[in-house]
Structures are given as C-alpha cells and as structure tokens.
Amino acid sequence: MNLAGLSLRDLEYVVAVAEQRHFGKAAERCSVSQPSLSAQIRKLEDLLGIPLFERTSRRVLPTPQGEVVIRQARVVLEEARRLLALARGTAGVLHGPLAIAAIQTLGPYLFPHALPAMRRHLPDVQLVLSEGRTDGLLEELREGRLDAVLLALPVEAEGLTCDALFFEPFVLAHPTGHRLESLPSIALADLDPGELVLLEEGHCLRDQALAACGATTRGMRHATGLETLRHMVASGTGYTLMPRLATGNGEAATVGGLVAYRNFQGDPPGRIIGLVWRASDPRAAGFRALAQSLRDATPPGLRRIDGSADA
C-alpha cells in the first residue's frame, strides 16, 4: 500500500464520524463541508479495501473492521500530536481545546469551585467539560476522546497516570425530624442498613457507601442520580451518605428544609478525588501543573492531598 494516499486529516475525519455518529456533525467539528468529508472517507475506504461505516438514512455505525481501524487511528493521531509537541518544544504545555470530564457525583459540585483556578491557570486553553460514570469516562480517556478525568481513586487501569487532589468526606443526609437527629453525634454503627438508600449500580459512590456501611444491596432502594437520591431522602424514604460538596448551601441542598446533614464523629468515611490522564500523553508536566492548581483551590471542608498515585 502506498502511504502517500493516507493522511492524518483523513484519520481525523474517520474518528470524528465515529464519535459523532453523524457525517454532518463530524464535518462541522472538522470545519469542512459534508461532501468533502464524505468523499475523503470514501477514498480512504477504497485505499484500505474495507467499509469503515454502515450508512443508513437514520444512523451511522462503525463496521467491525472499521472499529479496529478507528482504534488505531486514535493511536496514530495521539503520536502525531506528540511529535508536533516535541518538535515545537511545547511538550508538557496545555493549549488549545482540552476535554476534561468528571464523574456525575462530582462534576456539578466541583466545577463551580475549580473553574476560576482552571481559567487562571490555563489562559490559552478552550475547556470542554462533560460528566459521566467512571467506566465510561475511562474508556473515553483511553480512546483519546477525553484528555483528563476527575474521579474517585484508586483507578484500576493500565496506562493511566493519577494525581491525588483532595479527600472529600461523606456526611449523613437524613429526613428532618428523623430519630437520628436526637443523637449528639453520628457514627456509622448508628446506621440501619435497612434504611439506607443508594445510587443505582454503575455509580462508584454506591460501592463506596456500601463499603463504608458494611451493607449489602438486598431490599435496598436506589436512585438514578444524586439529586434524585436527595429528593428520596426529603420524601422520608430513608437516609444516605452524601459527598460533602453536594451538600451545598441554602434551600436547594435541604430541599426546603426537608433534609438535614450530619458529620460523622472521628475519621469520616469518604473518597479521594484525583486527576487522571494517559501515561503516554506528552503533556504530563502540564497535567501535573493543573493538578497542583486544583489542589491549591481545594474547596472548604475537603482535605488537600499532596502527592501522586500512578495507576
């Protein structure tokens, strides 16, 4: 095969279509007309001798052979970016678009605290923020669709690097007027697992809460998200462990005074939040500097952690 017929731009088109599942949206993302993008992908398919996508009037899906090519295209593009960074002497510098995601139980509550520091530290970066569940975010990170992720450590995945940022304690959220309100202090031993409500399976916070309480999921009620969990507590369904950042202030956090929050006595249960990126990313120095800026802006009520924890 003549490599002269293969360009990095063509690979960018293929990855864009794979991620957008739409030729028009992919063309918009690549700042090119849809006919041009479609023509280039057809040329690449002819060059490779395989169809990369299933095309119907309603959807676009990678073929099994296309999935293999798309995965390798991401590797090639990542290495091309590394080459350019080294050639320009900007290895380790964060600039241009930067896709950062956080787990759903963290992002909406951390970003308001972190964004001022991130904007000051990254004046030449266009931040693209999103959220999701741990497994999905790590998959997107490995495939190059995300540059870094904020989540609870540890991370059991090869090829990733982590920097621990801070410890976020859990607090007890219970309905106002609950029997626990009369206790002068709260310990995990005071909790009845039968009254515990948790997030549904797939959320790391669910597993952390179960581990902290030594409970099982038998007969337990579940919520699809943290705000629904808060409203379940407000309705009197039961109580739960809530990350400190999610307790907020004012009527929204207490659902009009229907939810009360209590700190645990002694060493509270909680989670370590860290910044995670690919170990192969040439911008490692930039991510470590970003982690330090986030550490310096540790929100009130959380304990800063100095040091790294490579995965």
PDB file of C-alpha atoms in Angstrom:
ATOM      1  CA  MET A   1       0.000   0.000   0.000  1.00  0.00           C
ATOM      2  CA  ASN A   2       1.239   3.469  -0.905  1.00  0.00           C
ATOM      3  CA  LEU A   3       1.252   5.583   2.263  1.00  0.00           C
ATOM      4  CA  ALA A   4       1.122   8.733   0.146  1.00  0.00           C
ATOM      5  CA  GLY A   5      -2.612   8.153  -0.155  1.00  0.00           C
ATOM      6  CA  LEU A   6      -3.110   8.195   3.616  1.00  0.00           C
ATOM      7  CA  SER A   7      -3.274  11.495   5.512  1.00  0.00           C
ATOM      8  CA  LEU A   8      -3.691  12.429   9.151  1.00  0.00           C
ATOM      9  CA  ARG A   9      -6.593  14.627   8.136  1.00  0.00           C
ATOM     10  CA  ASP A  10      -8.403  11.583   6.753  1.00  0.00           C
ATOM     11  CA  LEU A  11      -7.900   9.825  10.086  1.00  0.00           C
ATOM     12  CA  GLU A  12      -9.312  12.869  11.904  1.00  0.00           C
ATOM     13  CA  TYR A  13     -12.404  12.662   9.695  1.00  0.00           C
ATOM     14  CA  VAL A  14     -12.858   8.969  10.483  1.00  0.00           C
ATOM     15  CA  VAL A  15     -12.516   9.486  14.241  1.00  0.00           C
ATOM     16  CA  ALA A  16     -14.932  12.438  14.122  1.00  0.00           C
ATOM     17  CA  VAL A  17     -17.599  10.398  12.329  1.00  0.00           C
ATOM     18  CA  ALA A  18     -17.104   7.512  14.761  1.00  0.00           C
ATOM     19  CA  GLU A  19     -17.607   9.820  17.737  1.00  0.00           C
ATOM     20  CA  GLN A  20     -20.431  11.927  16.319  1.00  0.00           C
ATOM     21  CA  ARG A  21     -22.239   9.040  14.586  1.00  0.00           C
ATOM     22  CA  HIS A  22     -23.254  11.653  12.008  1.00  0.00           C
ATOM     23  CA  PHE A  23     -21.469  12.910   8.884  1.00  0.00           C
ATOM     24  CA  GLY A  24     -22.882  16.437   9.113  1.00  0.00           C
ATOM     25  CA  LYS A  25     -21.873  16.914  12.753  1.00  0.00           C
ATOM     26  CA  ALA A  26     -18.444  15.417  12.055  1.00  0.00           C
ATOM     27  CA  ALA A  27     -17.942  17.810   9.133  1.00  0.00           C
ATOM     28  CA  GLU A  28     -18.919  20.762  11.331  1.00  0.00           C
ATOM     29  CA  ARG A  29     -16.460  19.652  14.004  1.00  0.00           C
ATOM     30  CA  CYS A  30     -13.678  19.347  11.401  1.00  0.00           C
ATOM     31  CA  SER A  31     -14.575  22.708   9.768  1.00  0.00           C
ATOM     32  CA  VAL A  32     -15.116  21.118   6.357  1.00  0.00           C
ATOM     33  CA  SER A  33     -18.138  20.619   4.108  1.00  0.00           C
ATOM     34  CA  GLN A  34     -20.025  17.357   4.450  1.00  0.00           C
ATOM     35  CA  PRO A  35     -19.499  16.366   0.790  1.00  0.00           C
ATOM     36  CA  SER A  36     -15.737  16.842   1.176  1.00  0.00           C
ATOM     37  CA  LEU A  37     -15.608  14.800   4.379  1.00  0.00           C
ATOM     38  CA  SER A  38     -17.733  12.021   2.864  1.00  0.00           C
ATOM     39  CA  ALA A  39     -15.590  11.931  -0.268  1.00  0.00           C
ATOM     40  CA  GLN A  40     -12.363  11.659   1.720  1.00  0.00           C
ATOM     41  CA  ILE A  41     -13.727   8.821   3.831  1.00  0.00           C
ATOM     42  CA  ARG A  42     -14.829   7.008   0.668  1.00  0.00           C
ATOM     43  CA  LYS A  43     -11.319   7.431  -0.727  1.00  0.00           C
ATOM     44  CA  LEU A  44      -9.839   6.033   2.475  1.00  0.00           C
ATOM     45  CA  GLU A  45     -12.205   3.055   2.370  1.00  0.00           C
ATOM     46  CA  ASP A  46     -11.155   2.401  -1.222  1.00  0.00           C
ATOM     47  CA  LEU A  47      -7.494   2.661  -0.217  1.00  0.00           C
ATOM     48  CA  LEU A  48      -7.935   0.222   2.676  1.00  0.00           C
ATOM     49  CA  GLY A  49     -10.275  -2.034   0.760  1.00  0.00           C
ATOM     50  CA  ILE A  50     -12.851  -2.233   3.575  1.00  0.00           C
ATOM     51  CA  PRO A  51     -16.003  -0.315   4.568  1.00  0.00           C
ATOM     52  CA  LEU A  52     -15.429   1.670   7.748  1.00  0.00           C
ATOM     53  CA  PHE A  53     -19.062   2.579   8.420  1.00  0.00           C
ATOM     54  CA  GLU A  54     -22.574   1.243   7.967  1.00  0.00           C
ATOM     55  CA  ARG A  55     -24.593   4.027   6.383  1.00  0.00           C
ATOM     56  CA  THR A  56     -28.382   4.196   6.570  1.00  0.00           C
ATOM     57  CA  SER A  57     -30.814   7.090   6.337  1.00  0.00           C
ATOM     58  CA  ARG A  58     -31.147   7.068  10.130  1.00  0.00           C
ATOM     59  CA  ARG A  59     -27.742   6.252  11.572  1.00  0.00           C
ATOM     60  CA  VAL A  60     -24.024   5.750  11.025  1.00  0.00           C
ATOM     61  CA  LEU A  61     -22.237   2.870  12.767  1.00  0.00           C
ATOM     62  CA  PRO A  62     -18.645   1.619  12.514  1.00  0.00           C
ATOM     63  CA  THR A  63     -18.276  -1.820  10.960  1.00  0.00           C
ATOM     64  CA  PRO A  64     -16.327  -4.462  12.925  1.00  0.00           C
ATOM     65  CA  GLN A  65     -13.332  -3.843  10.633  1.00  0.00           C
ATOM     66  CA  GLY A  66     -13.901  -0.122  10.996  1.00  0.00           C
ATOM     67  CA  GLU A  67     -13.728  -0.352  14.808  1.00  0.00           C
ATOM     68  CA  VAL A  68     -10.207  -1.790  14.524  1.00  0.00           C
ATOM     69  CA  VAL A  69      -9.117   0.980  12.129  1.00  0.00           C
ATOM     70  CA  ILE A  70     -10.704   3.714  14.254  1.00  0.00           C
ATOM     71  CA  ARG A  71      -8.949   2.444  17.370  1.00  0.00           C
ATOM     72  CA  GLN A  72      -5.588   2.515  15.599  1.00  0.00           C
ATOM     73  CA  ALA A  73      -6.364   5.916  14.046  1.00  0.00           C
ATOM     74  CA  ARG A  74      -6.670   7.372  17.540  1.00  0.00           C
ATOM     75  CA  VAL A  75      -3.235   5.955  18.404  1.00  0.00           C
ATOM     76  CA  VAL A  76      -1.702   7.428  15.238  1.00  0.00           C
ATOM     77  CA  LEU A  77      -3.237  10.861  15.888  1.00  0.00           C
ATOM     78  CA  GLU A  78      -2.034  10.828  19.503  1.00  0.00           C
ATOM     79  CA  GLU A  79       1.508  10.024  18.378  1.00  0.00           C
ATOM     80  CA  ALA A  80       1.317  12.742  15.700  1.00  0.00           C
ATOM     81  CA  ARG A  81       0.365  15.285  18.362  1.00  0.00           C
ATOM     82  CA  ARG A  82       3.275  14.069  20.470  1.00  0.00           C
ATOM     83  CA  LEU A  83       5.657  14.538  17.526  1.00  0.00           C
ATOM     84  CA  LEU A  84       4.447  18.105  16.942  1.00  0.00           C
ATOM     85  CA  ALA A  85       4.713  18.966  20.617  1.00  0.00           C
ATOM     86  CA  LEU A  86       8.287  17.704  20.781  1.00  0.00           C
ATOM     87  CA  ALA A  87       9.243  19.475  17.565  1.00  0.00           C
ATOM     88  CA  ARG A  88       7.831  22.785  18.746  1.00  0.00           C
ATOM     89  CA  GLY A  89       9.381  22.496  22.177  1.00  0.00           C
ATOM     90  CA  THR A  90       5.944  22.614  23.810  1.00  0.00           C
ATOM     91  CA  ALA A  91       5.917  19.150  25.334  1.00  0.00           C
ATOM     92  CA  GLY A  92       4.046  19.393  28.620  1.00  0.00           C
ATOM     93  CA  VAL A  93       2.229  22.615  27.723  1.00  0.00           C
ATOM     94  CA  LEU A  94      -1.567  22.601  27.748  1.00  0.00           C
ATOM     95  CA  HIS A  95      -3.081  24.712  24.991  1.00  0.00           C
ATOM     96  CA  GLY A  96      -5.955  24.616  22.523  1.00  0.00           C
ATOM     97  CA  PRO A  97      -9.094  22.525  23.166  1.00  0.00           C
ATOM     98  CA  LEU A  98      -8.878  20.432  26.345  1.00  0.00           C
ATOM     99  CA  ALA A  99     -11.611  17.885  27.082  1.00  0.00           C
ATOM    100  CA  ILE A 100     -11.960  17.303  30.833  1.00  0.00           C
ATOM    101  CA  ALA A 101     -14.744  15.217  32.364  1.00  0.00           C
ATOM    102  CA  ALA A 102     -15.794  14.414  35.918  1.00  0.00           C
ATOM    103  CA  ILE A 103     -17.900  11.667  37.446  1.00  0.00           C
ATOM    104  CA  GLN A 104     -21.559  12.645  37.782  1.00  0.00           C
ATOM    105  CA  THR A 105     -21.472  12.781  41.586  1.00  0.00           C
ATOM    106  CA  LEU A 106     -18.588  15.271  41.471  1.00  0.00           C
ATOM    107  CA  GLY A 107     -18.697  17.493  38.370  1.00  0.00           C
ATOM    108  CA  PRO A 108     -21.716  19.729  39.112  1.00  0.00           C
ATOM    109  CA  TYR A 109     -20.432  20.410  42.627  1.00  0.00           C
ATOM    110  CA  LEU A 110     -16.675  20.709  41.988  1.00  0.00           C
ATOM    111  CA  PHE A 111     -16.633  22.705  38.743  1.00  0.00           C
ATOM    112  CA  PRO A 112     -18.033  25.903  40.357  1.00  0.00           C
ATOM    113  CA  HIS A 113     -15.091  25.818  42.795  1.00  0.00           C
ATOM    114  CA  ALA A 114     -12.467  24.667  40.298  1.00  0.00           C
ATOM    115  CA  LEU A 115     -13.253  26.702  37.180  1.00  0.00           C
ATOM    116  CA  PRO A 116     -11.824  30.043  38.388  1.00  0.00           C
ATOM    117  CA  ALA A 117      -8.486  28.362  39.152  1.00  0.00           C
ATOM    118  CA  MET A 118      -8.561  26.411  35.890  1.00  0.00           C
ATOM    119  CA  ARG A 119      -9.266  29.519  33.829  1.00  0.00           C
ATOM    120  CA  ARG A 120      -6.430  31.415  35.532  1.00  0.00           C
ATOM    121  CA  HIS A 121      -4.006  28.516  35.112  1.00  0.00           C
ATOM    122  CA  LEU A 122      -4.998  27.730  31.518  1.00  0.00           C
ATOM    123  CA  PRO A 123      -5.372  31.061  29.700  1.00  0.00           C
ATOM    124  CA  ASP A 124      -4.600  29.500  26.284  1.00  0.00           C
ATOM    125  CA  VAL A 125      -6.964  26.533  26.676  1.00  0.00           C
ATOM    126  CA  GLN A 126     -10.539  26.143  25.485  1.00  0.00           C
ATOM    127  CA  LEU A 127     -12.112  23.917  28.115  1.00  0.00           C
ATOM    128  CA  VAL A 128     -14.643  21.306  27.008  1.00  0.00           C
ATOM    129  CA  LEU A 129     -16.372  19.953  30.123  1.00  0.00           C
ATOM    130  CA  SER A 130     -18.554  16.870  30.480  1.00  0.00           C
ATOM    131  CA  GLU A 131     -19.560  14.239  33.021  1.00  0.00           C
ATOM    132  CA  GLY A 132     -20.343  10.532  33.146  1.00  0.00           C
ATOM    133  CA  ARG A 133     -19.773   7.329  35.064  1.00  0.00           C
ATOM    134  CA  THR A 134     -16.309   6.043  35.890  1.00  0.00           C
ATOM    135  CA  ASP A 135     -16.127   3.124  33.448  1.00  0.00           C
ATOM    136  CA  GLY A 136     -17.394   5.161  30.502  1.00  0.00           C
ATOM    137  CA  LEU A 137     -15.079   8.078  31.239  1.00  0.00           C
ATOM    138  CA  LEU A 138     -12.038   5.823  31.488  1.00  0.00           C
ATOM    139  CA  GLU A 139     -12.916   4.218  28.151  1.00  0.00           C
ATOM    140  CA  GLU A 140     -13.204   7.660  26.531  1.00  0.00           C
ATOM    141  CA  LEU A 141      -9.891   8.652  28.108  1.00  0.00           C
ATOM    142  CA  ARG A 142      -8.095   5.571  26.815  1.00  0.00           C
ATOM    143  CA  GLU A 143      -9.522   6.111  23.332  1.00  0.00           C
ATOM    144  CA  GLY A 144      -8.412   9.744  23.229  1.00  0.00           C
ATOM    145  CA  ARG A 145     -11.874  11.306  23.305  1.00  0.00           C
ATOM    146  CA  LEU A 146     -11.036  12.873  26.676  1.00  0.00           C
ATOM    147  CA  ASP A 147      -7.758  14.443  27.775  1.00  0.00           C
ATOM    148  CA  ALA A 148      -8.212  14.084  31.540  1.00  0.00           C
ATOM    149  CA  VAL A 149     -10.793  12.916  34.053  1.00  0.00           C
ATOM    150  CA  LEU A 150     -11.653  13.899  37.619  1.00  0.00           C
ATOM    151  CA  LEU A 151     -12.823  10.884  39.622  1.00  0.00           C
ATOM    152  CA  ALA A 152     -12.501   8.858  42.800  1.00  0.00           C
ATOM    153  CA  LEU A 153      -9.245   6.938  43.250  1.00  0.00           C
ATOM    154  CA  PRO A 154      -7.873   4.329  43.014  1.00  0.00           C
ATOM    155  CA  VAL A 155      -8.167   3.594  39.305  1.00  0.00           C
ATOM    156  CA  GLU A 156      -7.503   0.006  38.248  1.00  0.00           C
ATOM    157  CA  ALA A 157      -6.371   0.557  34.663  1.00  0.00           C
ATOM    158  CA  GLU A 158      -3.036   0.188  32.915  1.00  0.00           C
ATOM    159  CA  GLY A 159      -1.507   3.043  31.007  1.00  0.00           C
ATOM    160  CA  LEU A 160      -3.021   5.817  33.133  1.00  0.00           C
ATOM    161  CA  THR A 161      -1.396   8.303  35.495  1.00  0.00           C
ATOM    162  CA  CYS A 162      -3.126   9.789  38.539  1.00  0.00           C
ATOM    163  CA  ASP A 163      -2.503  12.759  40.781  1.00  0.00           C
ATOM    164  CA  ALA A 164      -4.443  12.752  44.059  1.00  0.00           C
ATOM    165  CA  LEU A 165      -6.003  16.147  44.806  1.00  0.00           C
ATOM    166  CA  PHE A 166      -8.044  16.016  48.000  1.00  0.00           C
ATOM    167  CA  PHE A 167     -10.083  13.863  50.363  1.00  0.00           C
ATOM    168  CA  GLU A 168     -13.831  14.506  50.274  1.00  0.00           C
ATOM    169  CA  PRO A 169     -15.659  13.273  53.395  1.00  0.00           C
ATOM    170  CA  PHE A 170     -19.153  11.810  53.279  1.00  0.00           C
ATOM    171  CA  VAL A 171     -21.851  13.222  55.533  1.00  0.00           C
ATOM    172  CA  LEU A 172     -25.128  11.658  56.563  1.00  0.00           C
ATOM    173  CA  ALA A 173     -28.216  13.057  54.841  1.00  0.00           C
ATOM    174  CA  HIS A 174     -31.431  12.145  56.653  1.00  0.00           C
ATOM    175  CA  PRO A 175     -35.002  13.455  56.683  1.00  0.00           C
ATOM    176  CA  THR A 176     -35.585  16.339  59.067  1.00  0.00           C
ATOM    177  CA  GLY A 177     -37.110  15.013  62.295  1.00  0.00           C
ATOM    178  CA  HIS A 178     -35.614  11.539  61.873  1.00  0.00           C
ATOM    179  CA  ARG A 179     -34.728   9.661  65.093  1.00  0.00           C
ATOM    180  CA  LEU A 180     -31.001  10.142  64.334  1.00  0.00           C
ATOM    181  CA  GLU A 181     -31.469  13.886  64.770  1.00  0.00           C
ATOM    182  CA  SER A 182     -31.686  13.398  68.526  1.00  0.00           C
ATOM    183  CA  LEU A 183     -28.243  11.778  68.765  1.00  0.00           C
ATOM    184  CA  PRO A 184     -25.495  14.166  69.937  1.00  0.00           C
ATOM    185  CA  SER A 185     -23.088  12.640  67.395  1.00  0.00           C
ATOM    186  CA  ILE A 186     -23.306  10.198  64.498  1.00  0.00           C
ATOM    187  CA  ALA A 187     -21.209   7.076  63.863  1.00  0.00           C
ATOM    188  CA  LEU A 188     -21.512   4.512  61.099  1.00  0.00           C
ATOM    189  CA  ALA A 189     -22.562   1.982  63.746  1.00  0.00           C
ATOM    190  CA  ASP A 190     -25.707   4.050  64.359  1.00  0.00           C
ATOM    191  CA  LEU A 191     -26.975   3.395  60.832  1.00  0.00           C
ATOM    192  CA  ASP A 192     -29.510   0.715  59.982  1.00  0.00           C
ATOM    193  CA  PRO A 193     -28.641  -0.680  56.511  1.00  0.00           C
ATOM    194  CA  GLY A 194     -32.356  -1.325  56.025  1.00  0.00           C
ATOM    195  CA  GLU A 195     -32.977   2.418  55.905  1.00  0.00           C
ATOM    196  CA  LEU A 196     -30.095   3.163  53.548  1.00  0.00           C
ATOM    197  CA  VAL A 197     -30.894   4.449  50.043  1.00  0.00           C
ATOM    198  CA  LEU A 198     -28.179   4.457  47.373  1.00  0.00           C
ATOM    199  CA  LEU A 199     -27.440   5.249  43.763  1.00  0.00           C
ATOM    200  CA  GLU A 200     -28.133   2.515  41.224  1.00  0.00           C
ATOM    201  CA  GLU A 201     -25.458   0.107  40.056  1.00  0.00           C
ATOM    202  CA  GLY A 202     -22.691   1.664  37.955  1.00  0.00           C
ATOM    203  CA  HIS A 203     -22.001   4.632  40.233  1.00  0.00           C
ATOM    204  CA  CYS A 204     -18.763   4.362  42.197  1.00  0.00           C
ATOM    205  CA  LEU A 205     -20.370   6.337  45.056  1.00  0.00           C
ATOM    206  CA  ARG A 206     -22.775   3.416  45.570  1.00  0.00           C
ATOM    207  CA  ASP A 207     -19.890   0.981  46.068  1.00  0.00           C
ATOM    208  CA  GLN A 208     -18.094   3.403  48.399  1.00  0.00           C
ATOM    209  CA  ALA A 209     -21.211   3.858  50.534  1.00  0.00           C
ATOM    210  CA  LEU A 210     -21.800   0.107  50.742  1.00  0.00           C
ATOM    211  CA  ALA A 211     -18.186  -0.469  51.777  1.00  0.00           C
ATOM    212  CA  ALA A 212     -18.339   2.276  54.406  1.00  0.00           C
ATOM    213  CA  CYS A 213     -21.540   0.916  55.946  1.00  0.00           C
ATOM    214  CA  GLY A 214     -20.681  -2.762  55.554  1.00  0.00           C
ATOM    215  CA  ALA A 215     -24.082  -3.245  53.918  1.00  0.00           C
ATOM    216  CA  THR A 216     -25.486  -5.391  51.120  1.00  0.00           C
ATOM    217  CA  THR A 217     -27.935  -4.332  48.440  1.00  0.00           C
ATOM    218  CA  ARG A 218     -30.660  -6.810  49.399  1.00  0.00           C
ATOM    219  CA  GLY A 219     -34.014  -4.991  49.583  1.00  0.00           C
ATOM    220  CA  MET A 220     -32.320  -1.617  49.169  1.00  0.00           C
ATOM    221  CA  ARG A 221     -33.922   1.282  47.281  1.00  0.00           C
ATOM    222  CA  HIS A 222     -31.968   3.010  44.537  1.00  0.00           C
ATOM    223  CA  ALA A 223     -31.867   6.351  42.734  1.00  0.00           C
ATOM    224  CA  THR A 224     -30.646   7.150  39.223  1.00  0.00           C
ATOM    225  CA  GLY A 225     -28.741  10.273  40.251  1.00  0.00           C
ATOM    226  CA  LEU A 226     -27.553  12.265  43.244  1.00  0.00           C
ATOM    227  CA  GLU A 227     -30.345  14.849  43.062  1.00  0.00           C
ATOM    228  CA  THR A 228     -32.996  12.111  42.913  1.00  0.00           C
ATOM    229  CA  LEU A 229     -31.276  10.494  45.897  1.00  0.00           C
ATOM    230  CA  ARG A 230     -31.530  13.783  47.788  1.00  0.00           C
ATOM    231  CA  HIS A 231     -35.244  14.012  46.990  1.00  0.00           C
ATOM    232  CA  MET A 232     -35.801  10.423  48.119  1.00  0.00           C
ATOM    233  CA  VAL A 233     -34.307  11.388  51.478  1.00  0.00           C
ATOM    234  CA  ALA A 234     -36.505  14.505  51.566  1.00  0.00           C
ATOM    235  CA  SER A 235     -39.584  12.344  50.948  1.00  0.00           C
ATOM    236  CA  GLY A 236     -38.762  10.232  54.007  1.00  0.00           C
ATOM    237  CA  THR A 237     -37.708   7.123  52.078  1.00  0.00           C
ATOM    238  CA  GLY A 238     -34.534   6.703  54.137  1.00  0.00           C
ATOM    239  CA  TYR A 239     -31.077   8.191  54.614  1.00  0.00           C
ATOM    240  CA  THR A 240     -27.855   8.130  52.629  1.00  0.00           C
ATOM    241  CA  LEU A 241     -24.196   9.096  52.539  1.00  0.00           C
ATOM    242  CA  MET A 242     -23.694  12.320  50.610  1.00  0.00           C
ATOM    243  CA  PRO A 243     -20.355  13.764  49.362  1.00  0.00           C
ATOM    244  CA  ARG A 244     -19.554  16.980  51.225  1.00  0.00           C
ATOM    245  CA  LEU A 245     -19.503  19.131  48.071  1.00  0.00           C
ATOM    246  CA  ALA A 246     -23.030  18.017  47.195  1.00  0.00           C
ATOM    247  CA  THR A 247     -24.456  19.303  50.484  1.00  0.00           C
ATOM    248  CA  GLY A 248     -24.120  22.889  49.279  1.00  0.00           C
ATOM    249  CA  ASN A 249     -25.919  25.725  50.999  1.00  0.00           C
ATOM    250  CA  GLY A 250     -29.447  27.037  51.160  1.00  0.00           C
ATOM    251  CA  GLU A 251     -32.883  25.705  50.319  1.00  0.00           C
ATOM    252  CA  ALA A 252     -31.869  23.661  47.280  1.00  0.00           C
ATOM    253  CA  ALA A 253     -29.478  21.492  49.293  1.00  0.00           C
ATOM    254  CA  THR A 254     -32.008  20.933  52.089  1.00  0.00           C
ATOM    255  CA  VAL A 255     -34.983  20.660  49.696  1.00  0.00           C
ATOM    256  CA  GLY A 256     -36.816  23.412  51.522  1.00  0.00           C
ATOM    257  CA  GLY A 257     -35.692  22.254  54.950  1.00  0.00           C
ATOM    258  CA  LEU A 258     -36.709  18.609  54.470  1.00  0.00           C
ATOM    259  CA  VAL A 259     -33.118  17.235  54.524  1.00  0.00           C
ATOM    260  CA  ALA A 260     -30.610  17.549  57.382  1.00  0.00           C
ATOM    261  CA  TYR A 261     -26.871  16.858  57.128  1.00  0.00           C
ATOM    262  CA  ARG A 262     -24.703  15.481  59.950  1.00  0.00           C
ATOM    263  CA  ASN A 263     -20.940  14.994  60.124  1.00  0.00           C
ATOM    264  CA  PHE A 264     -19.644  11.639  61.318  1.00  0.00           C
ATOM    265  CA  GLN A 265     -17.627  11.545  64.514  1.00  0.00           C
ATOM    266  CA  GLY A 266     -13.918  10.687  64.331  1.00  0.00           C
ATOM    267  CA  ASP A 267     -12.410   9.850  60.950  1.00  0.00           C
ATOM    268  CA  PRO A 268     -15.294  10.145  58.498  1.00  0.00           C
ATOM    269  CA  PRO A 269     -15.823   7.843  55.519  1.00  0.00           C
ATOM    270  CA  GLY A 270     -15.092   9.491  52.201  1.00  0.00           C
ATOM    271  CA  ARG A 271     -13.281   9.336  48.891  1.00  0.00           C
ATOM    272  CA  ILE A 272     -10.023  10.566  47.393  1.00  0.00           C
ATOM    273  CA  ILE A 273     -10.524  12.671  44.268  1.00  0.00           C
ATOM    274  CA  GLY A 274      -7.780  12.718  41.649  1.00  0.00           C
ATOM    275  CA  LEU A 275      -6.937  13.902  38.162  1.00  0.00           C
ATOM    276  CA  VAL A 276      -6.273  11.064  35.679  1.00  0.00           C
ATOM    277  CA  TRP A 277      -4.680  11.187  32.208  1.00  0.00           C
ATOM    278  CA  ARG A 278      -2.977   8.805  29.785  1.00  0.00           C
ATOM    279  CA  ALA A 279       0.581   7.893  30.736  1.00  0.00           C
ATOM    280  CA  SER A 280       1.540   8.184  27.056  1.00  0.00           C
ATOM    281  CA  ASP A 281       0.324  11.792  26.775  1.00  0.00           C
ATOM    282  CA  PRO A 282       3.331  14.082  26.180  1.00  0.00           C
ATOM    283  CA  ARG A 283       1.644  16.836  28.219  1.00  0.00           C
ATOM    284  CA  ALA A 284       2.240  15.095  31.558  1.00  0.00           C
ATOM    285  CA  ALA A 285       4.019  18.136  33.038  1.00  0.00           C
ATOM    286  CA  GLY A 286       1.041  20.276  32.101  1.00  0.00           C
ATOM    287  CA  PHE A 287      -1.418  17.917  33.756  1.00  0.00           C
ATOM    288  CA  ARG A 288       0.682  17.789  36.912  1.00  0.00           C
ATOM    289  CA  ALA A 289       0.714  21.598  36.993  1.00  0.00           C
ATOM    290  CA  LEU A 290      -3.062  21.604  36.503  1.00  0.00           C
ATOM    291  CA  ALA A 291      -3.422  19.136  39.367  1.00  0.00           C
ATOM    292  CA  GLN A 292      -1.389  21.450  41.577  1.00  0.00           C
ATOM    293  CA  SER A 293      -3.614  24.410  40.722  1.00  0.00           C
ATOM    294  CA  LEU A 294      -6.703  22.343  41.603  1.00  0.00           C
ATOM    295  CA  ARG A 295      -5.042  21.249  44.830  1.00  0.00           C
ATOM    296  CA  ASP A 296      -4.309  24.881  45.695  1.00  0.00           C
ATOM    297  CA  ALA A 297      -8.020  25.616  45.200  1.00  0.00           C
ATOM    298  CA  THR A 298      -9.257  22.763  47.431  1.00  0.00           C
ATOM    299  CA  PRO A 299     -12.856  23.636  48.406  1.00  0.00           C
ATOM    300  CA  PRO A 300     -13.725  24.279  52.075  1.00  0.00           C
ATOM    301  CA  GLY A 301     -14.486  21.163  54.071  1.00  0.00           C
ATOM    302  CA  LEU A 302     -12.179  18.949  51.983  1.00  0.00           C
ATOM    303  CA  ARG A 303      -8.631  17.895  52.903  1.00  0.00           C
ATOM    304  CA  ARG A 304      -5.882  18.639  50.413  1.00  0.00           C
ATOM    305  CA  ILE A 305      -3.579  15.767  49.448  1.00  0.00           C
ATOM    306  CA  ASP A 306      -0.047  16.404  48.235  1.00  0.00           C
ATOM    307  CA  GLY A 307       1.494  13.674  46.114  1.00  0.00           C
ATOM    308  CA  SER A 308       0.687  11.391  43.197  1.00  0.00           C
ATOM    309  CA  ALA A 309      -0.747   7.909  42.819  1.00  0.00           C
ATOM    310  CA  ASP A 310       0.208   6.377  39.485  1.00  0.00           C
ATOM    311  CA  ALA A 311      -2.150   3.710  38.185  1.00  0.00           C
TER     312      ALA A 311
END
